[in-house]
Amino acid sequence: QVRLVESGGGLVQPGGSLRLSCAASGSIFRLNTMGWYRQAPGKQRELVAQITSSGSTNYTGSVKGRFTISRDNAKSTVSLQMNSLKPEDTAVYYCNANIRENWRSLAADYWGQGTQVTVSS
């Protein structure tokens, strides 16, 4: 069974930096697009950044130039480097991965448990 485990959230002052990491484990035949989503209180979950298996990236407009997504295919990990953090970045951040567990199965989306990021002075 596939698991995604996140780490790296916490409290940081405005202008500071945090790095989130997510490791996928279990039955993984093919690891496709990986990404990070976030959900602030009272708001819908939104895409923050995505990275394909070949390394192509996509960012939501509000984080472009401040956040960088990367992945290590050999370790089945994805990371999000967040710089110049703003109070509006405060949210629970979720790791997402599209994974095919074996050659007979279709790919499906998996989610981590979420990690809190709070930007406040």
JSON list of C-alpha atoms in Angstrom, two decimals:
[
{"chain": "A", "resi": 1, "resn": "GLN", "atom": "CA", "xyz": [0.00, 0.00, 0.00]},
{"chain": "A", "resi": 2, "resn": "VAL", "atom": "CA", "xyz": [1.28, 3.43, -0.93]},
{"chain": "A", "resi": 3, "resn": "ARG", "atom": "CA", "xyz": [2.04, 6.00, 1.75]},
{"chain": "A", "resi": 4, "resn": "LEU", "atom": "CA", "xyz": [3.07, 9.63, 1.48]},
{"chain": "A", "resi": 5, "resn": "VAL", "atom": "CA", "xyz": [4.77, 11.08, 4.53]},
{"chain": "A", "resi": 6, "resn": "GLU", "atom": "CA", "xyz": [5.42, 14.81, 4.80]},
{"chain": "A", "resi": 7, "resn": "SER", "atom": "CA", "xyz": [7.81, 16.71, 6.99]},
{"chain": "A", "resi": 8, "resn": "GLY", "atom": "CA", "xyz": [9.14, 20.22, 7.43]},
{"chain": "A", "resi": 9, "resn": "GLY", "atom": "CA", "xyz": [6.21, 22.42, 8.39]},
{"chain": "A", "resi": 10, "resn": "GLY", "atom": "CA", "xyz": [6.25, 24.88, 11.24]},
{"chain": "A", "resi": 11, "resn": "LEU", "atom": "CA", "xyz": [6.09, 28.49, 12.33]},
{"chain": "A", "resi": 12, "resn": "VAL", "atom": "CA", "xyz": [8.16, 31.10, 10.53]},
{"chain": "A", "resi": 13, "resn": "GLN", "atom": "CA", "xyz": [8.26, 34.88, 10.47]},
{"chain": "A", "resi": 14, "resn": "PRO", "atom": "CA", "xyz": [7.27, 36.81, 7.34]},
{"chain": "A", "resi": 15, "resn": "GLY", "atom": "CA", "xyz": [10.15, 36.85, 4.89]},
{"chain": "A", "resi": 16, "resn": "GLY", "atom": "CA", "xyz": [11.51, 33.59, 6.23]},
{"chain": "A", "resi": 17, "resn": "SER", "atom": "CA", "xyz": [11.98, 30.22, 4.59]},
{"chain": "A", "resi": 18, "resn": "LEU", "atom": "CA", "xyz": [10.82, 26.66, 5.07]},
{"chain": "A", "resi": 19, "resn": "ARG", "atom": "CA", "xyz": [11.43, 23.45, 3.19]},
{"chain": "A", "resi": 20, "resn": "LEU", "atom": "CA", "xyz": [8.77, 20.76, 2.95]},
{"chain": "A", "resi": 21, "resn": "SER", "atom": "CA", "xyz": [9.61, 17.20, 2.03]},
{"chain": "A", "resi": 22, "resn": "CYS", "atom": "CA", "xyz": [7.46, 14.23, 1.11]},
{"chain": "A", "resi": 23, "resn": "ALA", "atom": "CA", "xyz": [8.51, 10.61, 0.72]},
{"chain": "A", "resi": 24, "resn": "ALA", "atom": "CA", "xyz": [6.46, 8.00, -1.10]},
{"chain": "A", "resi": 25, "resn": "SER", "atom": "CA", "xyz": [6.77, 4.40, -0.02]},
{"chain": "A", "resi": 26, "resn": "GLY", "atom": "CA", "xyz": [5.09, 1.06, -0.62]},
{"chain": "A", "resi": 27, "resn": "SER", "atom": "CA", "xyz": [4.13, -0.56, -3.87]},
{"chain": "A", "resi": 28, "resn": "ILE", "atom": "CA", "xyz": [5.25, 1.87, -6.60]},
{"chain": "A", "resi": 29, "resn": "PHE", "atom": "CA", "xyz": [5.50, 0.70, -10.19]},
{"chain": "A", "resi": 30, "resn": "ARG", "atom": "CA", "xyz": [5.46, 4.16, -11.69]},
{"chain": "A", "resi": 31, "resn": "LEU", "atom": "CA", "xyz": [5.64, 7.54, -9.95]},
{"chain": "A", "resi": 32, "resn": "ASN", "atom": "CA", "xyz": [4.06, 10.16, -12.17]},
{"chain": "A", "resi": 33, "resn": "THR", "atom": "CA", "xyz": [3.35, 13.80, -11.37]},
{"chain": "A", "resi": 34, "resn": "MET", "atom": "CA", "xyz": [3.99, 14.90, -7.80]},
{"chain": "A", "resi": 35, "resn": "GLY", "atom": "CA", "xyz": [2.89, 18.12, -6.22]},
{"chain": "A", "resi": 36, "resn": "TRP", "atom": "CA", "xyz": [1.93, 20.23, -3.28]},
{"chain": "A", "resi": 37, "resn": "TYR", "atom": "CA", "xyz": [-1.49, 21.61, -2.44]},
{"chain": "A", "resi": 38, "resn": "ARG", "atom": "CA", "xyz": [-2.57, 23.82, 0.42]},
{"chain": "A", "resi": 39, "resn": "GLN", "atom": "CA", "xyz": [-5.74, 24.60, 2.28]},
{"chain": "A", "resi": 40, "resn": "ALA", "atom": "CA", "xyz": [-6.21, 27.67, 4.42]},
{"chain": "A", "resi": 41, "resn": "PRO", "atom": "CA", "xyz": [-9.03, 27.92, 6.99]},
{"chain": "A", "resi": 42, "resn": "GLY", "atom": "CA", "xyz": [-12.34, 28.54, 5.28]},
{"chain": "A", "resi": 43, "resn": "LYS", "atom": "CA", "xyz": [-10.88, 28.12, 1.80]},
{"chain": "A", "resi": 44, "resn": "GLN", "atom": "CA", "xyz": [-10.76, 25.36, -0.78]},
{"chain": "A", "resi": 45, "resn": "ARG", "atom": "CA", "xyz": [-7.68, 23.28, -1.30]},
{"chain": "A", "resi": 46, "resn": "GLU", "atom": "CA", "xyz": [-5.54, 24.77, -4.06]},
{"chain": "A", "resi": 47, "resn": "LEU", "atom": "CA", "xyz": [-2.62, 23.64, -6.14]},
{"chain": "A", "resi": 48, "resn": "VAL", "atom": "CA", "xyz": [0.69, 25.22, -5.15]},
{"chain": "A", "resi": 49, "resn": "ALA", "atom": "CA", "xyz": [3.18, 23.50, -7.43]},
{"chain": "A", "resi": 50, "resn": "GLN", "atom": "CA", "xyz": [3.57, 20.36, -9.53]},
{"chain": "A", "resi": 51, "resn": "ILE", "atom": "CA", "xyz": [6.46, 18.52, -11.09]},
{"chain": "A", "resi": 52, "resn": "THR", "atom": "CA", "xyz": [6.27, 15.77, -13.69]},
{"chain": "A", "resi": 53, "resn": "SER", "atom": "CA", "xyz": [8.45, 12.68, -13.77]},
{"chain": "A", "resi": 54, "resn": "SER", "atom": "CA", "xyz": [10.62, 14.37, -16.41]},
{"chain": "A", "resi": 55, "resn": "GLY", "atom": "CA", "xyz": [11.03, 17.50, -14.30]},
{"chain": "A", "resi": 56, "resn": "SER", "atom": "CA", "xyz": [8.59, 19.96, -15.86]},
{"chain": "A", "resi": 57, "resn": "THR", "atom": "CA", "xyz": [7.16, 22.30, -13.26]},
{"chain": "A", "resi": 58, "resn": "ASN", "atom": "CA", "xyz": [4.01, 24.32, -12.78]},
{"chain": "A", "resi": 59, "resn": "TYR", "atom": "CA", "xyz": [3.32, 26.94, -10.08]},
{"chain": "A", "resi": 60, "resn": "THR", "atom": "CA", "xyz": [0.32, 28.88, -8.99]},
{"chain": "A", "resi": 61, "resn": "GLY", "atom": "CA", "xyz": [0.80, 32.57, -9.67]},
{"chain": "A", "resi": 62, "resn": "SER", "atom": "CA", "xyz": [1.06, 33.74, -6.07]},
{"chain": "A", "resi": 63, "resn": "VAL", "atom": "CA", "xyz": [4.14, 31.62, -5.35]},
{"chain": "A", "resi": 64, "resn": "LYS", "atom": "CA", "xyz": [6.08, 32.03, -8.60]},
{"chain": "A", "resi": 65, "resn": "GLY", "atom": "CA", "xyz": [9.57, 33.29, -7.92]},
{"chain": "A", "resi": 66, "resn": "ARG", "atom": "CA", "xyz": [9.33, 32.42, -4.23]},
{"chain": "A", "resi": 67, "resn": "PHE", "atom": "CA", "xyz": [8.74, 28.65, -4.14]},
{"chain": "A", "resi": 68, "resn": "THR", "atom": "CA", "xyz": [10.71, 25.92, -5.88]},
{"chain": "A", "resi": 69, "resn": "ILE", "atom": "CA", "xyz": [9.56, 22.35, -6.30]},
{"chain": "A", "resi": 70, "resn": "SER", "atom": "CA", "xyz": [12.00, 19.51, -6.91]},
{"chain": "A", "resi": 71, "resn": "ARG", "atom": "CA", "xyz": [12.01, 15.74, -6.85]},
{"chain": "A", "resi": 72, "resn": "ASP", "atom": "CA", "xyz": [14.37, 12.82, -6.50]},
{"chain": "A", "resi": 73, "resn": "ASN", "atom": "CA", "xyz": [13.04, 9.95, -8.57]},
{"chain": "A", "resi": 74, "resn": "ALA", "atom": "CA", "xyz": [15.54, 7.48, -7.13]},
{"chain": "A", "resi": 75, "resn": "LYS", "atom": "CA", "xyz": [14.28, 8.20, -3.60]},
{"chain": "A", "resi": 76, "resn": "SER", "atom": "CA", "xyz": [10.63, 8.80, -4.56]},
{"chain": "A", "resi": 77, "resn": "THR", "atom": "CA", "xyz": [10.64, 12.17, -2.85]},
{"chain": "A", "resi": 78, "resn": "VAL", "atom": "CA", "xyz": [9.36, 15.63, -3.65]},
{"chain": "A", "resi": 79, "resn": "SER", "atom": "CA", "xyz": [10.36, 18.83, -1.90]},
{"chain": "A", "resi": 80, "resn": "LEU", "atom": "CA", "xyz": [9.08, 22.39, -1.79]},
{"chain": "A", "resi": 81, "resn": "GLN", "atom": "CA", "xyz": [11.50, 25.16, -0.94]},
{"chain": "A", "resi": 82, "resn": "MET", "atom": "CA", "xyz": [9.51, 28.16, 0.24]},
{"chain": "A", "resi": 83, "resn": "ASN", "atom": "CA", "xyz": [11.25, 31.53, 0.45]},
{"chain": "A", "resi": 84, "resn": "SER", "atom": "CA", "xyz": [10.02, 35.04, 1.20]},
{"chain": "A", "resi": 85, "resn": "LEU", "atom": "CA", "xyz": [7.05, 33.59, 3.02]},
{"chain": "A", "resi": 86, "resn": "LYS", "atom": "CA", "xyz": [4.00, 35.77, 3.58]},
{"chain": "A", "resi": 87, "resn": "PRO", "atom": "CA", "xyz": [1.18, 35.50, 6.11]},
{"chain": "A", "resi": 88, "resn": "GLU", "atom": "CA", "xyz": [-1.15, 34.53, 3.27]},
{"chain": "A", "resi": 89, "resn": "ASP", "atom": "CA", "xyz": [0.94, 31.40, 2.73]},
{"chain": "A", "resi": 90, "resn": "THR", "atom": "CA", "xyz": [-0.36, 30.10, 6.05]},
{"chain": "A", "resi": 91, "resn": "ALA", "atom": "CA", "xyz": [-2.17, 26.82, 5.41]},
{"chain": "A", "resi": 92, "resn": "VAL", "atom": "CA", "xyz": [-2.01, 23.08, 5.76]},
{"chain": "A", "resi": 93, "resn": "TYR", "atom": "CA", "xyz": [0.18, 21.80, 2.96]},
{"chain": "A", "resi": 94, "resn": "TYR", "atom": "CA", "xyz": [-0.54, 18.42, 1.40]},
{"chain": "A", "resi": 95, "resn": "CYS", "atom": "CA", "xyz": [1.72, 16.27, -0.71]},
{"chain": "A", "resi": 96, "resn": "ASN", "atom": "CA", "xyz": [0.11, 14.64, -3.73]},
{"chain": "A", "resi": 97, "resn": "ALA", "atom": "CA", "xyz": [1.40, 11.97, -6.06]},
{"chain": "A", "resi": 98, "resn": "ASN", "atom": "CA", "xyz": [-0.05, 10.15, -9.03]},
{"chain": "A", "resi": 99, "resn": "ILE", "atom": "CA", "xyz": [1.13, 6.56, -8.70]},
{"chain": "A", "resi": 100, "resn": "ARG", "atom": "CA", "xyz": [0.68, 3.31, -10.55]},
{"chain": "A", "resi": 101, "resn": "GLU", "atom": "CA", "xyz": [1.14, 0.47, -8.07]},
{"chain": "A", "resi": 102, "resn": "ASN", "atom": "CA", "xyz": [1.77, -2.33, -10.56]},
{"chain": "A", "resi": 103, "resn": "TRP", "atom": "CA", "xyz": [1.65, -3.04, -14.26]},
{"chain": "A", "resi": 104, "resn": "ARG", "atom": "CA", "xyz": [-1.96, -4.23, -14.07]},
{"chain": "A", "resi": 105, "resn": "SER", "atom": "CA", "xyz": [-3.34, -1.23, -12.19]},
{"chain": "A", "resi": 106, "resn": "LEU", "atom": "CA", "xyz": [-4.37, 2.21, -13.28]},
{"chain": "A", "resi": 107, "resn": "ALA", "atom": "CA", "xyz": [-2.63, 5.23, -11.83]},
{"chain": "A", "resi": 108, "resn": "ALA", "atom": "CA", "xyz": [-4.34, 6.91, -8.89]},
{"chain": "A", "resi": 109, "resn": "ASP", "atom": "CA", "xyz": [-3.84, 9.99, -6.76]},
{"chain": "A", "resi": 110, "resn": "TYR", "atom": "CA", "xyz": [-2.47, 9.63, -3.25]},
{"chain": "A", "resi": 111, "resn": "TRP", "atom": "CA", "xyz": [-2.29, 12.22, -0.47]},
{"chain": "A", "resi": 112, "resn": "GLY", "atom": "CA", "xyz": [-0.16, 12.85, 2.55]},
{"chain": "A", "resi": 113, "resn": "GLN", "atom": "CA", "xyz": [-1.60, 13.66, 5.95]},
{"chain": "A", "resi": 114, "resn": "GLY", "atom": "CA", "xyz": [-0.78, 17.36, 5.69]},
{"chain": "A", "resi": 115, "resn": "THR", "atom": "CA", "xyz": [1.67, 19.59, 7.48]},
{"chain": "A", "resi": 116, "resn": "GLN", "atom": "CA", "xyz": [0.91, 22.99, 9.00]},
{"chain": "A", "resi": 117, "resn": "VAL", "atom": "CA", "xyz": [2.78, 26.05, 7.78]},
{"chain": "A", "resi": 118, "resn": "THR", "atom": "CA", "xyz": [2.18, 29.23, 9.77]},
{"chain": "A", "resi": 119, "resn": "VAL", "atom": "CA", "xyz": [3.71, 32.54, 8.74]},
{"chain": "A", "resi": 120, "resn": "SER", "atom": "CA", "xyz": [3.37, 35.06, 11.52]},
{"chain": "A", "resi": 121, "resn": "SER", "atom": "CA", "xyz": [5.38, 37.58, 13.48]}
]
